[in-house]
Coordinates of C-alpha atoms and ligand atoms in Angstrom, one line a residue:
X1 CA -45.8 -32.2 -6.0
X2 CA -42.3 -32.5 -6.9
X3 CA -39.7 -30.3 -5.7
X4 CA -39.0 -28.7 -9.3
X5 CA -42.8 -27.7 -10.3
X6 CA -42.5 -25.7 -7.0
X7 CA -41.5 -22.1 -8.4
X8 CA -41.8 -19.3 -6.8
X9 CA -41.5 -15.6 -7.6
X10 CA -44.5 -14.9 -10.1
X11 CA -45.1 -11.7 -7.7
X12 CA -47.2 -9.7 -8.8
X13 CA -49.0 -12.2 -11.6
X14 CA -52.3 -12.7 -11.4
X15 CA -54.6 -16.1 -12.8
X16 CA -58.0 -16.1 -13.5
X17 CA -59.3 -19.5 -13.2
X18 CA -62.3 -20.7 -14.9
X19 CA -64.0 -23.2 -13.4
X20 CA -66.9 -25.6 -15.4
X21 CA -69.1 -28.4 -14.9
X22 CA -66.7 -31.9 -14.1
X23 CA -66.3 -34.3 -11.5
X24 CA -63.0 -33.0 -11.6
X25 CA -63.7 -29.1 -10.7
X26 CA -62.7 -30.5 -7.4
X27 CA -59.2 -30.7 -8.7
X28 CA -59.8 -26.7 -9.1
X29 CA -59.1 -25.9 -5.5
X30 CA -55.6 -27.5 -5.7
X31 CA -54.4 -25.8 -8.9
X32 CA -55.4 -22.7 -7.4
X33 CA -53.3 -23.3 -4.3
X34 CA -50.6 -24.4 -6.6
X35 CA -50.6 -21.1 -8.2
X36 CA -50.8 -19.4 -5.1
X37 CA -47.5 -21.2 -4.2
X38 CA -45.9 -19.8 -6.9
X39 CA -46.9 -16.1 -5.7
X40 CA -50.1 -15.6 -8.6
X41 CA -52.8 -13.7 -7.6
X42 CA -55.8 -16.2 -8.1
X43 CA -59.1 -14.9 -9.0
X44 CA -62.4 -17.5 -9.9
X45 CA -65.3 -18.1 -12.3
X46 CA -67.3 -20.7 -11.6
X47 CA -70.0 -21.8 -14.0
X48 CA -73.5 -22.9 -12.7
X49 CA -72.7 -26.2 -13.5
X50 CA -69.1 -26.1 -11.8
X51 CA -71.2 -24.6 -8.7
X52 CA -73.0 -27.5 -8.1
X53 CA -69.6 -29.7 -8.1
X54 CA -67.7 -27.2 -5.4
X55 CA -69.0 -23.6 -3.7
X56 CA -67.9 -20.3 -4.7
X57 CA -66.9 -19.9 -1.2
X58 CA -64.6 -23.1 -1.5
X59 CA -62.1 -20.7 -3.9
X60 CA -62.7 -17.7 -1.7
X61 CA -62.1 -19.5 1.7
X62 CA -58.2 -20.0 -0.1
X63 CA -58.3 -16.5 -0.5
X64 CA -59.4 -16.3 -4.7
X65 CA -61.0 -12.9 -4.8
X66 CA -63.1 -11.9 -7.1
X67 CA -65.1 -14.9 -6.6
X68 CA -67.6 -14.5 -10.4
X69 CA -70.5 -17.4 -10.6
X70 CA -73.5 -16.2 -12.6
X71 CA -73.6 -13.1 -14.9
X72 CA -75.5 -11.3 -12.4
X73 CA -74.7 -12.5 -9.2
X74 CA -72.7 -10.0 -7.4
X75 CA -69.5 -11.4 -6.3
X76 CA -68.2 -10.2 -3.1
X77 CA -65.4 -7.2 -4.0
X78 CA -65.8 -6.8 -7.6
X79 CA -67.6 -4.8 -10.1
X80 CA -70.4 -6.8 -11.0
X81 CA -71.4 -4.4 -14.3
X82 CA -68.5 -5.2 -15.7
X83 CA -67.0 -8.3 -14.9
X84 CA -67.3 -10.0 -18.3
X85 CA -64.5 -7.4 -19.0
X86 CA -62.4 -7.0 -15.5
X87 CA -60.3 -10.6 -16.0
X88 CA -59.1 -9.3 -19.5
X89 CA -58.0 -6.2 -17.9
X90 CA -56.5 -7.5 -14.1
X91 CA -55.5 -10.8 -15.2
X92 CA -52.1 -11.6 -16.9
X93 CA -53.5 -15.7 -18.3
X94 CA -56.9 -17.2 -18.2
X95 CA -56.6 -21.0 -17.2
X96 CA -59.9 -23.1 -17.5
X97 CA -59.6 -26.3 -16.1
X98 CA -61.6 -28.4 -15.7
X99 CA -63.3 -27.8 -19.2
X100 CA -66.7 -29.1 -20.2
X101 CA -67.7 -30.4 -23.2
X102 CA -69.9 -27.8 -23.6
X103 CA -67.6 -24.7 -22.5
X104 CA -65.1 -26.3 -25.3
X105 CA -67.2 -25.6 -27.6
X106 CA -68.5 -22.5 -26.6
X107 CA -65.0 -21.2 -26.7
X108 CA -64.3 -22.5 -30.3
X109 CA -67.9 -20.8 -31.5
X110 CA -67.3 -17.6 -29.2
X111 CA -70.6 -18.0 -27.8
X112 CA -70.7 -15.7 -24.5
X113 CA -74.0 -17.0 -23.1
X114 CA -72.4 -16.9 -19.3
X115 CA -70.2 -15.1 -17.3
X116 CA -67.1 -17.4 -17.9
X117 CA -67.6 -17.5 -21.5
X118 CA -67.8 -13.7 -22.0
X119 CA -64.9 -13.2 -20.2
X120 CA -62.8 -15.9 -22.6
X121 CA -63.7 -13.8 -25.2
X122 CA -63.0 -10.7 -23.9
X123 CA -59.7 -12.0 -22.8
X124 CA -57.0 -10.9 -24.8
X125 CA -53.7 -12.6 -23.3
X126 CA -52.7 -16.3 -23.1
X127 CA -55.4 -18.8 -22.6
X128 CA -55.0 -22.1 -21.2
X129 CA -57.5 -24.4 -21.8
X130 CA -57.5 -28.3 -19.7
X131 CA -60.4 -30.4 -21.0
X132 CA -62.3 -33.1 -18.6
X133 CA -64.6 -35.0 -19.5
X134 CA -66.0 -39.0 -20.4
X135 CA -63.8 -40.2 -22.8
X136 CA -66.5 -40.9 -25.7
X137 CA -67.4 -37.5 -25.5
X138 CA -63.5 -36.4 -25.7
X139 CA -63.6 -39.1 -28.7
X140 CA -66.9 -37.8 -30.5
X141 CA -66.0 -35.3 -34.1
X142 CA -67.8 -32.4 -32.7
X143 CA -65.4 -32.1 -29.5
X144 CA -62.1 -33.3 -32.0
X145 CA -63.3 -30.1 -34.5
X146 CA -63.7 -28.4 -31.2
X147 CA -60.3 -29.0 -29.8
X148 CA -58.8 -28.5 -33.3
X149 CA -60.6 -25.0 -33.5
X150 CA -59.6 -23.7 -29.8
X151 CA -56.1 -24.7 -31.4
X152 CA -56.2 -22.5 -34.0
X153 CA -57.6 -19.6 -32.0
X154 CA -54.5 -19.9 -29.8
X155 CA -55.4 -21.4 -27.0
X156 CA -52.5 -23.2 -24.6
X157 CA -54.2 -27.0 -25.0
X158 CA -53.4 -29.2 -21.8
X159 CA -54.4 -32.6 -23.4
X160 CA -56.5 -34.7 -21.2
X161 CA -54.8 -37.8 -19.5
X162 CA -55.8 -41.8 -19.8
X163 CA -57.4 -43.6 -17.6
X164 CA -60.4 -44.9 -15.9
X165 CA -62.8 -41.6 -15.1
X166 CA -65.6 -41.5 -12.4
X167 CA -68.0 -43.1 -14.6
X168 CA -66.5 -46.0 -14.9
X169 CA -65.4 -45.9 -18.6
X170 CA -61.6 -46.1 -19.5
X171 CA -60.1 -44.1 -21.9
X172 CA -58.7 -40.1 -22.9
X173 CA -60.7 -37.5 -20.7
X174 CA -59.6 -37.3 -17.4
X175 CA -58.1 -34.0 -16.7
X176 CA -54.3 -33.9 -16.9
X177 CA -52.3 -33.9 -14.2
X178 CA -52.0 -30.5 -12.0
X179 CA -48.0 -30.4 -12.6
X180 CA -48.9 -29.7 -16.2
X181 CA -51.7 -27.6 -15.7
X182 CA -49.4 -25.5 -13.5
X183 CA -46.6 -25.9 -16.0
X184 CA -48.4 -24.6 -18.8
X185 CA -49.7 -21.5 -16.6
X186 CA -46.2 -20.8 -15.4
X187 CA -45.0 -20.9 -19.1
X188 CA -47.4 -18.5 -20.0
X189 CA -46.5 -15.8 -17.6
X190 CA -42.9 -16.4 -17.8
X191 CA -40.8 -14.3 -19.5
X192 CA -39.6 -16.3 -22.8
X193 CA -36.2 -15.1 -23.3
X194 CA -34.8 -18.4 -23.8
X195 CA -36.9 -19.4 -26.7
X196 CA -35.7 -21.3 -29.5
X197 CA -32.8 -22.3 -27.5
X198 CA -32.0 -25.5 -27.3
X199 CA -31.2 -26.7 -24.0
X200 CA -29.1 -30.3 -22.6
X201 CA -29.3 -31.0 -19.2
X202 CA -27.9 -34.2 -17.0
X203 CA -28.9 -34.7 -14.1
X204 CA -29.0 -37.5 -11.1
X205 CA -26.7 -40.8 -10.1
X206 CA -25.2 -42.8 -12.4
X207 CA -24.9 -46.3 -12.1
X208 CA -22.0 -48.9 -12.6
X209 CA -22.9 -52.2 -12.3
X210 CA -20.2 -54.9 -10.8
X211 CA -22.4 -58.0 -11.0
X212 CA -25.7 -58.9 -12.2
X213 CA -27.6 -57.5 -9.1
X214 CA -25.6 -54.4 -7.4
X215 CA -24.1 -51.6 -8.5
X216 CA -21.6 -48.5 -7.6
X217 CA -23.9 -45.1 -7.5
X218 CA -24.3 -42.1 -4.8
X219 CA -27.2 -40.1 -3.6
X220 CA -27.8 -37.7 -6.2
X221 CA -32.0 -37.5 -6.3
X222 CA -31.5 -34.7 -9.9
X223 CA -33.4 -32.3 -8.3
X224 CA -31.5 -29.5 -9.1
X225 CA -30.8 -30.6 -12.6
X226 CA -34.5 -31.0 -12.4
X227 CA -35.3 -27.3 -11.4
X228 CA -32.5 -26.2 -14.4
X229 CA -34.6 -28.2 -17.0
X230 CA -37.7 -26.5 -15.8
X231 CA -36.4 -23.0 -15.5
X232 CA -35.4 -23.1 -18.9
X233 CA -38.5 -24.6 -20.6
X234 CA -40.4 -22.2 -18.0
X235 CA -38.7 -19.5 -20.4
X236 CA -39.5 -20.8 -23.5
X237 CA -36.2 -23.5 -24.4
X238 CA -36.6 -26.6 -26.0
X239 CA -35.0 -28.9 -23.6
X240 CA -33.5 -32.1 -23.8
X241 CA -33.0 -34.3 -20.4
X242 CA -30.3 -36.9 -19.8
X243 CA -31.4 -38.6 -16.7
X244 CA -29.4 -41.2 -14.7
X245 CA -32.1 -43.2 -12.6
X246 CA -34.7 -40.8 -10.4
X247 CA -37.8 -41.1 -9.7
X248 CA -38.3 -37.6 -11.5
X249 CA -41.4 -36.8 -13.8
X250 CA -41.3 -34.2 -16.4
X251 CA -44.1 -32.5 -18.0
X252 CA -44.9 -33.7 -21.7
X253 CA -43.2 -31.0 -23.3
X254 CA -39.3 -32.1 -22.0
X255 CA -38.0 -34.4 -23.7
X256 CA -36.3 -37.3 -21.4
X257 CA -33.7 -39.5 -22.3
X258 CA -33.1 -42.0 -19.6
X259 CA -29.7 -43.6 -19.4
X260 CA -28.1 -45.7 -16.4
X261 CA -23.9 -45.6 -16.8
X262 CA -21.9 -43.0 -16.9
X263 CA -20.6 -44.2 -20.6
X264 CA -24.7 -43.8 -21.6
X265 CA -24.8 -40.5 -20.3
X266 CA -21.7 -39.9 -22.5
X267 CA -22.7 -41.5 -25.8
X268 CA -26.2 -39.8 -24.9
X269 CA -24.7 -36.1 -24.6
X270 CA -21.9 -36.4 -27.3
X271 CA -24.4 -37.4 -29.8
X272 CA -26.5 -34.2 -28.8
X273 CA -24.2 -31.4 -28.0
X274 CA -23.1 -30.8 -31.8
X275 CA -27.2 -29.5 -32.2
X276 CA -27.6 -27.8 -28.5
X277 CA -27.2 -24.2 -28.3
X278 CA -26.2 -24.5 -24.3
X279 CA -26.1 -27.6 -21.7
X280 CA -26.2 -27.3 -18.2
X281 CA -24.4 -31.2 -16.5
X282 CA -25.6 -31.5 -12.9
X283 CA -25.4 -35.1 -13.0
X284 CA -23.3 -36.8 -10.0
X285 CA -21.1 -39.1 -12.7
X286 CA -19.3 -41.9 -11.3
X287 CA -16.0 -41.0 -12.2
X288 CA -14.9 -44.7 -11.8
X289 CA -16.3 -47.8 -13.1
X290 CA -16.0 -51.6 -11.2
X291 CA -14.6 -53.8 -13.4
X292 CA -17.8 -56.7 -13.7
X293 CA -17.0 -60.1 -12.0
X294 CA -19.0 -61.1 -14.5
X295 CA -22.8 -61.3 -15.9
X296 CA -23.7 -63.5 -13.5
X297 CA -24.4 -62.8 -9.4
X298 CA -21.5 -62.6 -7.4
X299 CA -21.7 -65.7 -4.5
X300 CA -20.2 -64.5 -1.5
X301 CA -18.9 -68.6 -1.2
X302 CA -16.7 -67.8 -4.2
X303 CA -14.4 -65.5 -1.6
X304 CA -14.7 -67.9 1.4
X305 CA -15.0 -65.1 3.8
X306 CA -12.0 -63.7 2.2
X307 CA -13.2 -60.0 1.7
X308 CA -13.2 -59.0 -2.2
X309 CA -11.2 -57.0 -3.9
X310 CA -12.8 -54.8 -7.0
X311 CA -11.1 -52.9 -9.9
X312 CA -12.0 -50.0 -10.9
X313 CA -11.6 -48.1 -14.8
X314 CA -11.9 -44.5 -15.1
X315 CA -15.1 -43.3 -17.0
X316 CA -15.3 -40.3 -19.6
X317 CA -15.2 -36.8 -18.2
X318 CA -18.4 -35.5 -20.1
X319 CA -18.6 -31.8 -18.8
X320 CA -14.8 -31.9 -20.1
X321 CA -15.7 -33.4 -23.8
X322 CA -18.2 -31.1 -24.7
X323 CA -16.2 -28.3 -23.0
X324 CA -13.0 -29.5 -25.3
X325 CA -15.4 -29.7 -28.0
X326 CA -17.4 -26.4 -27.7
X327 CA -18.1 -24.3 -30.8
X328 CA -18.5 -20.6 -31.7
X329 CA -21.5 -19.6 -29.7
X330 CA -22.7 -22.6 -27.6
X331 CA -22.6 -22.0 -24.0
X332 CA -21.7 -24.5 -20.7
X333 CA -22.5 -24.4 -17.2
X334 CA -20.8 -26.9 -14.7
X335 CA -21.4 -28.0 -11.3
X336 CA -18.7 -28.9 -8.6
X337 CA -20.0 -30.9 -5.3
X338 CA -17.2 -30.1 -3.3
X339 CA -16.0 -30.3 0.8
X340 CA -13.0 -27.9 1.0
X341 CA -11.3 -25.4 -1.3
X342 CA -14.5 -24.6 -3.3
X343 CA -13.7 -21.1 -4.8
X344 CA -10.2 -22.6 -5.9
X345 CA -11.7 -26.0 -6.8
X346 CA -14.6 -23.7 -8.9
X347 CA -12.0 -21.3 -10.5
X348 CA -9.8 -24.7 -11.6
X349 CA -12.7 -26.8 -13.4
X350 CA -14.3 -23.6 -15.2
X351 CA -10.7 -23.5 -16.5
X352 CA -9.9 -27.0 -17.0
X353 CA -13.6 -28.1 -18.6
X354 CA -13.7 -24.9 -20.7
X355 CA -16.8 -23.5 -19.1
X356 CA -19.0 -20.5 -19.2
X357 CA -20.5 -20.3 -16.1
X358 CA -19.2 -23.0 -12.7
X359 CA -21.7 -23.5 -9.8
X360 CA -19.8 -24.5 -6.7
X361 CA -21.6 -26.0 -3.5
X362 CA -20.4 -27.2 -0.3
X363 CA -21.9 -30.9 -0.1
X364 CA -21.0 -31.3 3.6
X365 CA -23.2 -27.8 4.6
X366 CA -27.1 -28.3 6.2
X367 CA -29.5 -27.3 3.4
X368 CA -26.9 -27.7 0.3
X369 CA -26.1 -30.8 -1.7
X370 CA -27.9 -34.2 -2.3
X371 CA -31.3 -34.8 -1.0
X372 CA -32.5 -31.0 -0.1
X373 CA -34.5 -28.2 -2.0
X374 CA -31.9 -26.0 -1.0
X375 CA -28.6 -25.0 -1.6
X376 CA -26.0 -22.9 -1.5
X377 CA -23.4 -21.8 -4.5
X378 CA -20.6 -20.5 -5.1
X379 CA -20.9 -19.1 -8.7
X380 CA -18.3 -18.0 -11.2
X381 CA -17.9 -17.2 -14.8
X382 CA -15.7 -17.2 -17.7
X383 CA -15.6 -13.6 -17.5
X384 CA -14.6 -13.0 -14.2
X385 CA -18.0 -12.5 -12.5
X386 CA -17.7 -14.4 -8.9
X387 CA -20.5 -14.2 -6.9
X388 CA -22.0 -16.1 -3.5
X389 CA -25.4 -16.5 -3.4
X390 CA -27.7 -17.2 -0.1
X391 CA -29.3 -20.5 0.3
X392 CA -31.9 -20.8 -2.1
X393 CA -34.7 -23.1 -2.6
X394 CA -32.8 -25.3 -5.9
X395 CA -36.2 -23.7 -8.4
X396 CA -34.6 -20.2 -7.6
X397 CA -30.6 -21.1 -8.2
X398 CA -31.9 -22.5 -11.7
X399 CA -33.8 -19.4 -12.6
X400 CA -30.1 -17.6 -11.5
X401 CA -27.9 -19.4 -13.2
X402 CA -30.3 -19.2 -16.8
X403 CA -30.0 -15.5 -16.2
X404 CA -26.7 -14.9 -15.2
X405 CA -25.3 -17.3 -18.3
X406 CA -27.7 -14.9 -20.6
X407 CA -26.1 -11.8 -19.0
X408 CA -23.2 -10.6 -21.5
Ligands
LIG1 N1 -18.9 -34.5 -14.7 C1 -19.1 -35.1 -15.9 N2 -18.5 -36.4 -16.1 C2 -17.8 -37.0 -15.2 C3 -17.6 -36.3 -13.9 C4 -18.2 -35.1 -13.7 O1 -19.8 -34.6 -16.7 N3 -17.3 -38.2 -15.4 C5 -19.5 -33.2 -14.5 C6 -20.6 -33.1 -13.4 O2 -21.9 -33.2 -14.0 C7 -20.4 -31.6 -12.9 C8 -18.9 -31.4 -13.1 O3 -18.4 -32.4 -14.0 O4 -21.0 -30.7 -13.7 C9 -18.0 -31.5 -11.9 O5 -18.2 -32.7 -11.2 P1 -17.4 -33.1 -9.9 O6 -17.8 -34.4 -9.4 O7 -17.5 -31.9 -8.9 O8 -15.9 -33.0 -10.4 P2 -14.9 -33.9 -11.0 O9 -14.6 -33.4 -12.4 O10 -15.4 -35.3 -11.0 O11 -13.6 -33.7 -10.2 P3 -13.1 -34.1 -8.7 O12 -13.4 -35.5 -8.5 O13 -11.7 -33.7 -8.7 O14 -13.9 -33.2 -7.7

C-alpha cells in the first residue's frame, strides 16, 4: 500500500467487518490488517458461505475478536444471546466486503435471516458496503435495483472494479481495491470538519524538458502532498490534485489533474484557486526552465566533445500568485525544502507569498525530505504561532497542518 493510505491514529475506533460468500473473502484478512494499521479495533462476522472460503480462526489468529459465524454458534468472548445487537452498540462503522449477491439484497429488503444480516439492520452508524461478485450477476436488474436501494438507505457504496474475475468472465464485479475499501472506512470514522471545503493541492517534481528526450526535474516522489490530499478528503473536503509526474494513485473520490511543467502546474492552479476555499502547494517546482535546443533530440556530435552550454528562464512562482491573489476568506499553506536558516527562511516566505500557515523542513536531515515517510517541520503561521514538531510519519504532519490551519 502506498505510503499515504497508511494513517494511523483511529485509537480507540472500532470496525465490524462482515464477511460473505466470494472468492474474494480472502481479500478480508488483509483489510482487516489494514484497519488494524490504522489503530481500529477489528471485530468479524463471517457468513456460512464466507466460512467455507476462509476460517473464523483466520480473522481471530490476526487478533479480530469477537469472531460471530452462525446465529447460534458461540463465538469465543462474546455474548452469543445478543450478538445480532452487540456490533450496533461496540462498533463505530460496519464494513461488508466482500458482498454477495445475495447479502446485497438482503440488506436492501432488510431480511435478517443470519447473524450478519441482523446485525446490518440493527446497525445504526455508517455502513460500508463493497460488492464482489461475477460480473453478469453485478449486471442483472435485480442486483442494479439492489445497489440503487442500499443507496438510498445510506449505505457508503464501494463500486466493484473491472476486470477478469476467478471464473474466467471479464467485466464489473471484482471487489475494489483494498486502498478504497480502507479509504471509505477511514472517511467514515473521521471526524468531517472539513466538509464542503474545497481543497487544491500540488504535489511532486515538475518537469522541464530541454530536448525531445530528457528533461530538468528533482526527486520529489509527492508523498507528502499525497498524505495532505488524503487528510483532507479523510475529513470530509472535496479535493482537487495537481500532480507533476508520480507514480501516486488516489482513490476515486479525488479528483487528479496531472500536469508535467511548472507553467502546467501554474495555468492548472490559477484557473482553480478563484473557486477553492484553501490550497496546500507541496510540489518541488522547478523554479528555472532550460531553454529547448529544439523539438528534436539533442546529438552529442553537434558539440564535438565540446561540453554544452544550457539557458535557463525563470518559471512562475505559483505559491506567490495565488498568495498575491488571495481573497477574503481563502486560506494558503506553503512548504519550504530548505538546508540552513529554516526558521528565518520560513518566517520570509510566509511573508513574501502571503501565506497562512509555512511548513519548513530540513531536506539535508535523515528521515525528512524527498523519498521518506517521515519528516520533520518547522511550522509557523500568519498569526504568530511557531511551533517544531518531532519527526512524524508524513500521514500525521498532514492531519497537523489541516488542524492547525482550522485553529483560529
Ligand atoms: N513554489 C511554487 N512555485 C514555484 C516554486 C515554489 O509554487 N515556482 C512553492 C512550493 O510548492 C512550496 C513553496 O513554494 O510550497 C516554497 O518552495 P521552495 O522551493 O522552498 O522555495 P522557493 O520559493 O523556490 O525559494 P528558494 O529557492 O529561495 O528556496
Amino acid at each position: 500500500m502506498q505510503p499515504h493510505y497508511e494513517f494511523a491514529g483511529f485509537m480507540g475506533k472500532r470496525v465490524h467487518l462482515g464477511v460473505t460468500g466470494s472468492i474474494a473473502a480472502y481479500k478480508a484478512l488483509d483489510l482487516a490488517r489494514a484497519l488494524q494499521r490504522a489503530d481500529c479495533m477489528v471485530s468479524a462476522t463471517l457468513t456460512k458461505a464466507a466460512a467455507r472460503f476462509v476460517t473464523p480462526l483466520s480473522f481471530e489468529a490476526l487478533g479480530a475478536s469477537p469472531v460471530y459465524t452462525d446465529m447460534f454458534d458461540e463465538a469465543p468472548g462474546a455474548d452469543t444471546a445478543f450478538g445480532h445487537l452487540e456490533p450496533g452498540q461496540a462498533a463505530d462503522a460496519l464494513l461488508i466486503a466482500p458482498a454477495s449477491a445475495n447479502t446485497m439484497a438482503k440488506l436492501a429488503f432488510g431480511l435478517a435471516d443470519d447473524m450478519l444480516s441482523c446485525q446490518a439492520l440493527a446497525f445504526a452508524g455508517p455502513r460500508i458496503v463493497a460488492p464482489a461478485m461475477n460480473p453478469r450477476m453485478w449486471a442483472a436488474p435485480a442486483t442494479r435495483r439492489n445497489w440503487d436501494m442500499l443507496g438510498e438507505l445510506g449505505y457508503i457504496r464501494v463500486t466493484p472494479d473491472d476486470g477478469s474475475v476467478a471464473c474466467g468472465d471479464t467485466g464489473t464485479g471484482r471487489l475494489a481495491p483494498q486502498e478504497e475499501i480502507l479509504v471509505a472506512t477511514l472517511k467514515a470514522l473521521a471526524p468531517q470538519d472539513m466538509a464542503g471545503k474545497r481543497v487544491l493541492v500540488t504535489l511532486g517534481p515538475t518537469r522541464e524538458p530541454w530536448d525531445a528526450v530528457r528533461f530538468w526535474s528533482n526527486p520529489s516522489s509527492g508523498t507528502m502532498g499525497a498524505c495532505v490530499a488524503m487528510a483532507a478528503y479523510l475529513r470530509g473536503a472535496d479535493v482537487t490534485v495537481v500532480a507533476g509526474p508520480t507514480s501516486l494513485v488516489f482513490p476515486c473520490g479525488v479528483t487528479v489533474t496531472p500536469v508535467t511543467t511548472a507553467l502546467q502546474m501554474f495555468e492548472a492552479c490559477t484557473d482553480l484557486w478563484p473557486d477553492m476555499d484553501m490550497a496546500c502547494l507541496t510540489a518541488a517546482v522547478a523554479d528555472y526552465r532550460p531553454v529547448p535546443f529544439g523539438d528534436t533530440k539533442f546529438k552529442k556530435a553537434t558539440s564535438a566533445g565540446a561540453g554544452i552550454t544550457v539557458q535557463f528562464e525563470t518559471n512562475p512562482d505559483i505559491l506567490k500568485t495565488l498568495g498575491g491573489s488571495k481573497r477574503e476568506g481563502q486560506k494558503l499553506i506553503g512548504f519550504a525544502a530548505e538546508t540552513d536558516n529554516i526558521r528565518g527562511e520560513a518566517a520570509r516566505k510566509l511573508e513574501s507569498k502571503n501565506l497562512d500557515l509555512i511548513a519548513a523542513n530540513n531536506i539535508s536531515r535523515q528521515g525528512s525530505g524527498f523519498g521518506v515517510a517521515t519528516n520533520e517541520m518547522y511550522v509557523m503561521d500568519a498569526k504568530g504561532r511557531k511551533e517544531q514538531w518531532p519527526q512524524l510519519p508524513k500521514t500525521e504532519v498532514a492531519w497537523r497542518l489541516w488542524d492547525h490551519l482550522l485553529l483560529d
